[in-house]
Coordinates of C-alpha atoms in Angstrom, one line a residue:
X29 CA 118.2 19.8 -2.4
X30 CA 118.1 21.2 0.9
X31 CA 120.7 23.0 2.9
X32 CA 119.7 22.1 7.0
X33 CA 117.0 20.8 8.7
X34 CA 115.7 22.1 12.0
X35 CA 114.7 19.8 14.6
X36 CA 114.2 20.2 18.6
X37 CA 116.7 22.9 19.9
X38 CA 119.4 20.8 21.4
X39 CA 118.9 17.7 19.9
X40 CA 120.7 16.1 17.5
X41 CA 117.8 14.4 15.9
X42 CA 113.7 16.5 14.5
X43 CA 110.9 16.6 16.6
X44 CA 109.2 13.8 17.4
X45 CA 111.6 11.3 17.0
X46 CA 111.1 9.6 20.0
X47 CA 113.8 7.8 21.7
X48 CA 116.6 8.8 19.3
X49 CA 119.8 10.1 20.2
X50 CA 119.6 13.6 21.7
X51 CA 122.7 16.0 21.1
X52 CA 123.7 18.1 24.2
X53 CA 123.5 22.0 24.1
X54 CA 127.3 22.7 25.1
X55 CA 127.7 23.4 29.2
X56 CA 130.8 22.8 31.5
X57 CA 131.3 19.7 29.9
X58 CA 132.4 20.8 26.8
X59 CA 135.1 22.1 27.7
X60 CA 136.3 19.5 30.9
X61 CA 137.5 16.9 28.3
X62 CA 137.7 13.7 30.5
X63 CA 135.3 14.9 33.1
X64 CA 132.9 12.6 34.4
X65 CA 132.9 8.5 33.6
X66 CA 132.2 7.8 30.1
X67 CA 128.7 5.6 30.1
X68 CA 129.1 2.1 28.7
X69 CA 128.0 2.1 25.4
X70 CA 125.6 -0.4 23.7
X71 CA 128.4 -2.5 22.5
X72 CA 129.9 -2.9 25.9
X73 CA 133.1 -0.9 24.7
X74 CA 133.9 2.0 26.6
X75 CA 137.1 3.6 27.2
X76 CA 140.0 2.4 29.9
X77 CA 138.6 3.0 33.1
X78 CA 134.7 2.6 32.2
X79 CA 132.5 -0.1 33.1
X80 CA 132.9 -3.1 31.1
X81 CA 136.4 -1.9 29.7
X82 CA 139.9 -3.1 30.0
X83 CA 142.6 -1.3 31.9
X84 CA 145.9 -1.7 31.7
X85 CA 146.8 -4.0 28.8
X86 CA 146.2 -7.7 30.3
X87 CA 144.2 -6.5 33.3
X88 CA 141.6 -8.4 34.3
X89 CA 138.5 -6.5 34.9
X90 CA 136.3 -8.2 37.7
X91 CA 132.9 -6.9 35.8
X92 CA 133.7 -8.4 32.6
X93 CA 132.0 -11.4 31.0
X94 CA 133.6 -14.5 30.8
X95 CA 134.5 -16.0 27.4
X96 CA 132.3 -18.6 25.9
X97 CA 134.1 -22.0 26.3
X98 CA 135.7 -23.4 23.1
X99 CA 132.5 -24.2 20.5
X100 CA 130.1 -22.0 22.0
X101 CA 129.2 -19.5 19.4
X102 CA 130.6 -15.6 20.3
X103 CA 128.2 -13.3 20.1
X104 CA 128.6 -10.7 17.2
X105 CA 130.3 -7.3 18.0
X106 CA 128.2 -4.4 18.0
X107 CA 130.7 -1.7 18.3
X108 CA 130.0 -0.3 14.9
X109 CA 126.2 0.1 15.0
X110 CA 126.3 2.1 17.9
X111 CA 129.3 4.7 16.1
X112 CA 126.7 4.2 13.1
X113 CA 123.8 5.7 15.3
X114 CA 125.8 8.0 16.5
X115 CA 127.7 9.4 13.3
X116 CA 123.3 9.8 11.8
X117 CA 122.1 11.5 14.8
X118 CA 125.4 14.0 14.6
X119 CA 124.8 14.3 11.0
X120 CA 120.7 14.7 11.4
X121 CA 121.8 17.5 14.4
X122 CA 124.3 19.3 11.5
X123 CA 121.7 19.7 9.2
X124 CA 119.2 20.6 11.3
X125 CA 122.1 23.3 12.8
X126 CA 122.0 22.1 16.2
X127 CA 125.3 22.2 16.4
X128 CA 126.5 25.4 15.7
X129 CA 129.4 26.3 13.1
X130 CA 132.3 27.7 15.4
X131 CA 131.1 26.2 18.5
X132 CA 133.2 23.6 19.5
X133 CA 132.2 20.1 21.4
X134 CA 133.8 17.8 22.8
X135 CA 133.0 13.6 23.0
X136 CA 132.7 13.0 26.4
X137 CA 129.6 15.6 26.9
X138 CA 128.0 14.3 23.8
X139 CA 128.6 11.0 25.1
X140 CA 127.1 11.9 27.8
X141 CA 124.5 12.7 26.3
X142 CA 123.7 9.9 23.9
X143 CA 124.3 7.8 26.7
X144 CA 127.5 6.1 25.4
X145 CA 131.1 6.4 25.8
X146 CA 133.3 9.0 24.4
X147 CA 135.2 6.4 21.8
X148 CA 131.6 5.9 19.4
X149 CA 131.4 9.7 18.9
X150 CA 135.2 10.1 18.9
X151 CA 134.8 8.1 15.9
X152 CA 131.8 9.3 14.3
X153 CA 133.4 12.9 14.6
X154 CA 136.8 11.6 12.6
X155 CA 134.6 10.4 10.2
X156 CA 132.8 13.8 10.1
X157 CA 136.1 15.7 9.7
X158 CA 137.0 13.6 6.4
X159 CA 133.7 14.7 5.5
X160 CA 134.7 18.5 5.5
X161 CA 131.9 19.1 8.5
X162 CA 133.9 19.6 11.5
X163 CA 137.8 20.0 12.1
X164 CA 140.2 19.1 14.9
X165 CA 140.8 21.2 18.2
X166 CA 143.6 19.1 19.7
X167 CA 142.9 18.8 23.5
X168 CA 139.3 20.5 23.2
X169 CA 136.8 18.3 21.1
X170 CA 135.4 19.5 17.3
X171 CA 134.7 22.5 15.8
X172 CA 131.5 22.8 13.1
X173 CA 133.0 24.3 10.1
X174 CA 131.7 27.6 9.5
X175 CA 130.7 27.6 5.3
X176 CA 129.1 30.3 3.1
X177 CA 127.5 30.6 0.0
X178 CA 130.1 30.5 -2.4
X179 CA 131.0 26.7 -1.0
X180 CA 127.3 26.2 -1.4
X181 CA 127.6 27.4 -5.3
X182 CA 130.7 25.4 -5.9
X183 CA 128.4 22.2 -4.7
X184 CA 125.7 22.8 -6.5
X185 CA 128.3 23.1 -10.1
X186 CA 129.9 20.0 -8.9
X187 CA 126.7 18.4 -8.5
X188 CA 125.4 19.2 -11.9
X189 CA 128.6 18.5 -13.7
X190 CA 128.3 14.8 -11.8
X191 CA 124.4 14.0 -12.4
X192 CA 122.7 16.5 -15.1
X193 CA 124.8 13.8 -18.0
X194 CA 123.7 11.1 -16.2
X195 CA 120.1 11.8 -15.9
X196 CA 120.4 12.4 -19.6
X197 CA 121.4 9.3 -20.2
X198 CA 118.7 8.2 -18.4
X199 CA 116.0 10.1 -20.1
X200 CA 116.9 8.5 -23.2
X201 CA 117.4 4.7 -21.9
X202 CA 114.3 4.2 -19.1
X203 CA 111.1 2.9 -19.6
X204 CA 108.5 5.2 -18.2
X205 CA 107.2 2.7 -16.0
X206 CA 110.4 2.2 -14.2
X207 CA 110.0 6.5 -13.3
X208 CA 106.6 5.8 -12.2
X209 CA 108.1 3.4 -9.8
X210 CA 109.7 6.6 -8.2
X211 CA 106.5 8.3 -7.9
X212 CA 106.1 7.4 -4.0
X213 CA 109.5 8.8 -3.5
X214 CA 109.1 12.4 -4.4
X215 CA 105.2 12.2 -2.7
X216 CA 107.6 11.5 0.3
X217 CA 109.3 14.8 -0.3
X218 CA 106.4 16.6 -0.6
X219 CA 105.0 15.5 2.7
X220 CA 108.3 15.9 4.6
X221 CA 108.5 19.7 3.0
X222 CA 105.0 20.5 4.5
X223 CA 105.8 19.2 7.8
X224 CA 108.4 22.2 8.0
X225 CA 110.9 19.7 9.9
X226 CA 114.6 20.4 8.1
X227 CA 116.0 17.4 9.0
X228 CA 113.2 14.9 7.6
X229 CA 113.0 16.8 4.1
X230 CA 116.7 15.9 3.8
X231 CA 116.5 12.6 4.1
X232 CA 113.4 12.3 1.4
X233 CA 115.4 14.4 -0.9
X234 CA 118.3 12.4 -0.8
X235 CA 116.4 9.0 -0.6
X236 CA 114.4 10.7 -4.1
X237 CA 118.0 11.3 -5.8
X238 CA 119.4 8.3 -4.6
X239 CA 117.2 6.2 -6.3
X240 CA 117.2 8.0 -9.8
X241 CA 120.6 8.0 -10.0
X242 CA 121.0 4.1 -9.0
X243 CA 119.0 3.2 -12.1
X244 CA 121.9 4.4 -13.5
X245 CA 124.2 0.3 -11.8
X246 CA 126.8 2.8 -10.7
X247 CA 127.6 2.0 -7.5
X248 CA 130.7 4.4 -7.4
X249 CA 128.7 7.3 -8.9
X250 CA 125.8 6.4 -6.3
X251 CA 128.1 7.1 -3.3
X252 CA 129.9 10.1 -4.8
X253 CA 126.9 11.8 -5.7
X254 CA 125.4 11.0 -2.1
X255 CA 128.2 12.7 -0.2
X256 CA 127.9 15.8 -2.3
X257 CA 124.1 15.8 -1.6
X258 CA 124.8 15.4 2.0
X259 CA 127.4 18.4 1.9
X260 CA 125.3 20.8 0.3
X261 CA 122.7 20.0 3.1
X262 CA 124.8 21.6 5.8
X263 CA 123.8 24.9 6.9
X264 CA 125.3 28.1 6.4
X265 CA 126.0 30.1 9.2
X266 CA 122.7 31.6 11.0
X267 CA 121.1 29.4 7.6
X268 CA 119.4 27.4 10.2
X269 CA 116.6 28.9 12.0
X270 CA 112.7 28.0 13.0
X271 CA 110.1 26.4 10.8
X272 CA 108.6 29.7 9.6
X273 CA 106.6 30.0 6.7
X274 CA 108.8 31.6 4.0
X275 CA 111.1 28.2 5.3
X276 CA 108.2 25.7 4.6
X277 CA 107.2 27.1 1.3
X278 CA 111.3 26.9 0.3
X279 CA 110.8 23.5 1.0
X280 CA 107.6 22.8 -0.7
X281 CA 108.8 24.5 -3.6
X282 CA 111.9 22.3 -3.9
X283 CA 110.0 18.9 -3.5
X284 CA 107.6 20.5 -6.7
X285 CA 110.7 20.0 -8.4
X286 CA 110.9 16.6 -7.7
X287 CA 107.4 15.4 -9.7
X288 CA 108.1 17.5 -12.4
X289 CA 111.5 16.2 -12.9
X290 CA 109.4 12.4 -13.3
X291 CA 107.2 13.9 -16.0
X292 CA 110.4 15.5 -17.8
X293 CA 111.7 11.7 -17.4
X294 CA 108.5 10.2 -18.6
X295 CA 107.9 12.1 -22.0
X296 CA 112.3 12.0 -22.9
X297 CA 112.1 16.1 -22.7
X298 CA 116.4 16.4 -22.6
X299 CA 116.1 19.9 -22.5
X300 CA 113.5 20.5 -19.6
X301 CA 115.8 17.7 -17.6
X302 CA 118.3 19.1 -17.9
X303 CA 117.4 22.7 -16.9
X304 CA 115.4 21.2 -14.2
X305 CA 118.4 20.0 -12.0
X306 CA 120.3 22.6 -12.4
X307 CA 117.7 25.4 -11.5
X308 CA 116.9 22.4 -8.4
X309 CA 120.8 22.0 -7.6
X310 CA 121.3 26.2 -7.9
X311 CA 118.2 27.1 -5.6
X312 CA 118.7 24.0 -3.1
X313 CA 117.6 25.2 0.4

């Protein structure tokens, strides 16, 4: 599994995806909380004072859109796709360590940035702090949580506790056709690892695990062992650098693990399976 990506420097999102979110490199902004009108997001929700907002509770805002007259269908809100897009380009940017543990940043110049107001990253960030990945500075924005390698051990024991008796249990009760039907999923690794881009490789490697573990119809277990994936992703600090070689042969060697994990699956080998994800979980890059 692998630690941080590396896309684009100052964007939240790797190279060459065009037209995604970009995350701002830090300037005045950062540190000017309210400065500057927060741009309307997608969802036409912005914060008191933007365009297409509300003011004062009750106010009447002369740019807003009518209501649809009784039995005319109201559109759908959109207000959580666009926190949504923002909370996976702040996520891509974290992995890829383009936003840097210690530095703090505040909504409105990311907003700014992504070309929404500061209440859909607001949110995305909340939900980033439950995730362990930022913290709080009251009146200033969020700080990137600085981690080291011993958090990065205590994931990688966590992990294996949570899937190694799992995929056990699955080397004993699937068909090997149903692990041949995964075979495109760790090729994907393996073509995301060459590429050198960070932030693509994670999202193979997750998609890989994600879909050996749901053979197992636990939903709950699914999710848990998702979130630790995504954790153990995050860089360390100065983990996240260019796409050098000795960084693109990490990768490759981690997606290796992936097809050899299949054939352990395939012939029922307990014993290679279960040393396989634990050497893949203890060496994840």
């Amino acid at each position: 599994m692998t630690q941080g990506t590396h896309g684009s420097p100052g964007t939240g999102v790797p190279e060459g995806a065009a037209g995604a979110p970009r995350v701002p490199a830090q300037g005045r902004a950062a540190d000017g909380g309210g400065r500057g009108r927060p741009v309307e997001s997608a969802a036409g929700t912005d914060e008191p004072g933007g365009s297409g907002g509300t003011g004062a509770r009750g106010e009447h805002v002369h740019s807003e859109t009518p209501l649809p007259r009784p039995g005319v269908p109201r559109p759908a809100v959109q207000r959580s796709s666009v926190r949504g897009q923002v909370l996976d380009a702040l996520r891509t940017a974290l992995v890829a360590g383009d936003l840097t543990p210690g530095e703090v940043y505040s909504a409105p110049a990311l907003g700014e940035r992504f070309g929404v107001s500061a209440t859909p990253v607001r949110e995305a960030m909340q939900q980033l702090a439950l995730e362990g990945a930022v913290e709080v500075v009251p009146n200033r924005g969020f700080r990137v949580v600085r981690r080291g390698a011993r958090e990065l051990a205590e994931l990688a024991e966590v992990r294996a506790l949570v899937e190694v008796p799992v995929m056990l249990r699955l080397a004993r009760t699937v068909p090997a056709e149903r692990w041949a039907e995964l075979r495109p999923l760790a090729e994907a690794t393996v073509r995301a690892a060459a590429s050198g881009c960070r932030a693509s490789y994670a999202e193979a490697d997750r998609a890989f695990h994600r879909a050996v573990l749901a053979l197992s119809g636990n939903e709950q277990l699914v999710r848990i062992a998702e979130d630790l994936h995504r954790r153990a992703q995050w860089p360390l600090v100065g983990g996240a650098g260019g796409r050098s070689g000795r960084e693109r042969a990490e990768l490759i060697a981690d997606a290796a693990e992936h097809g050899a994990l299949l054939d352990a699956l395939v012939v029922r080998d307990l014993e290679v399976v279960g040393a396989l994800v634990r050497e893949h979980f203890a060496g994840a890059v």
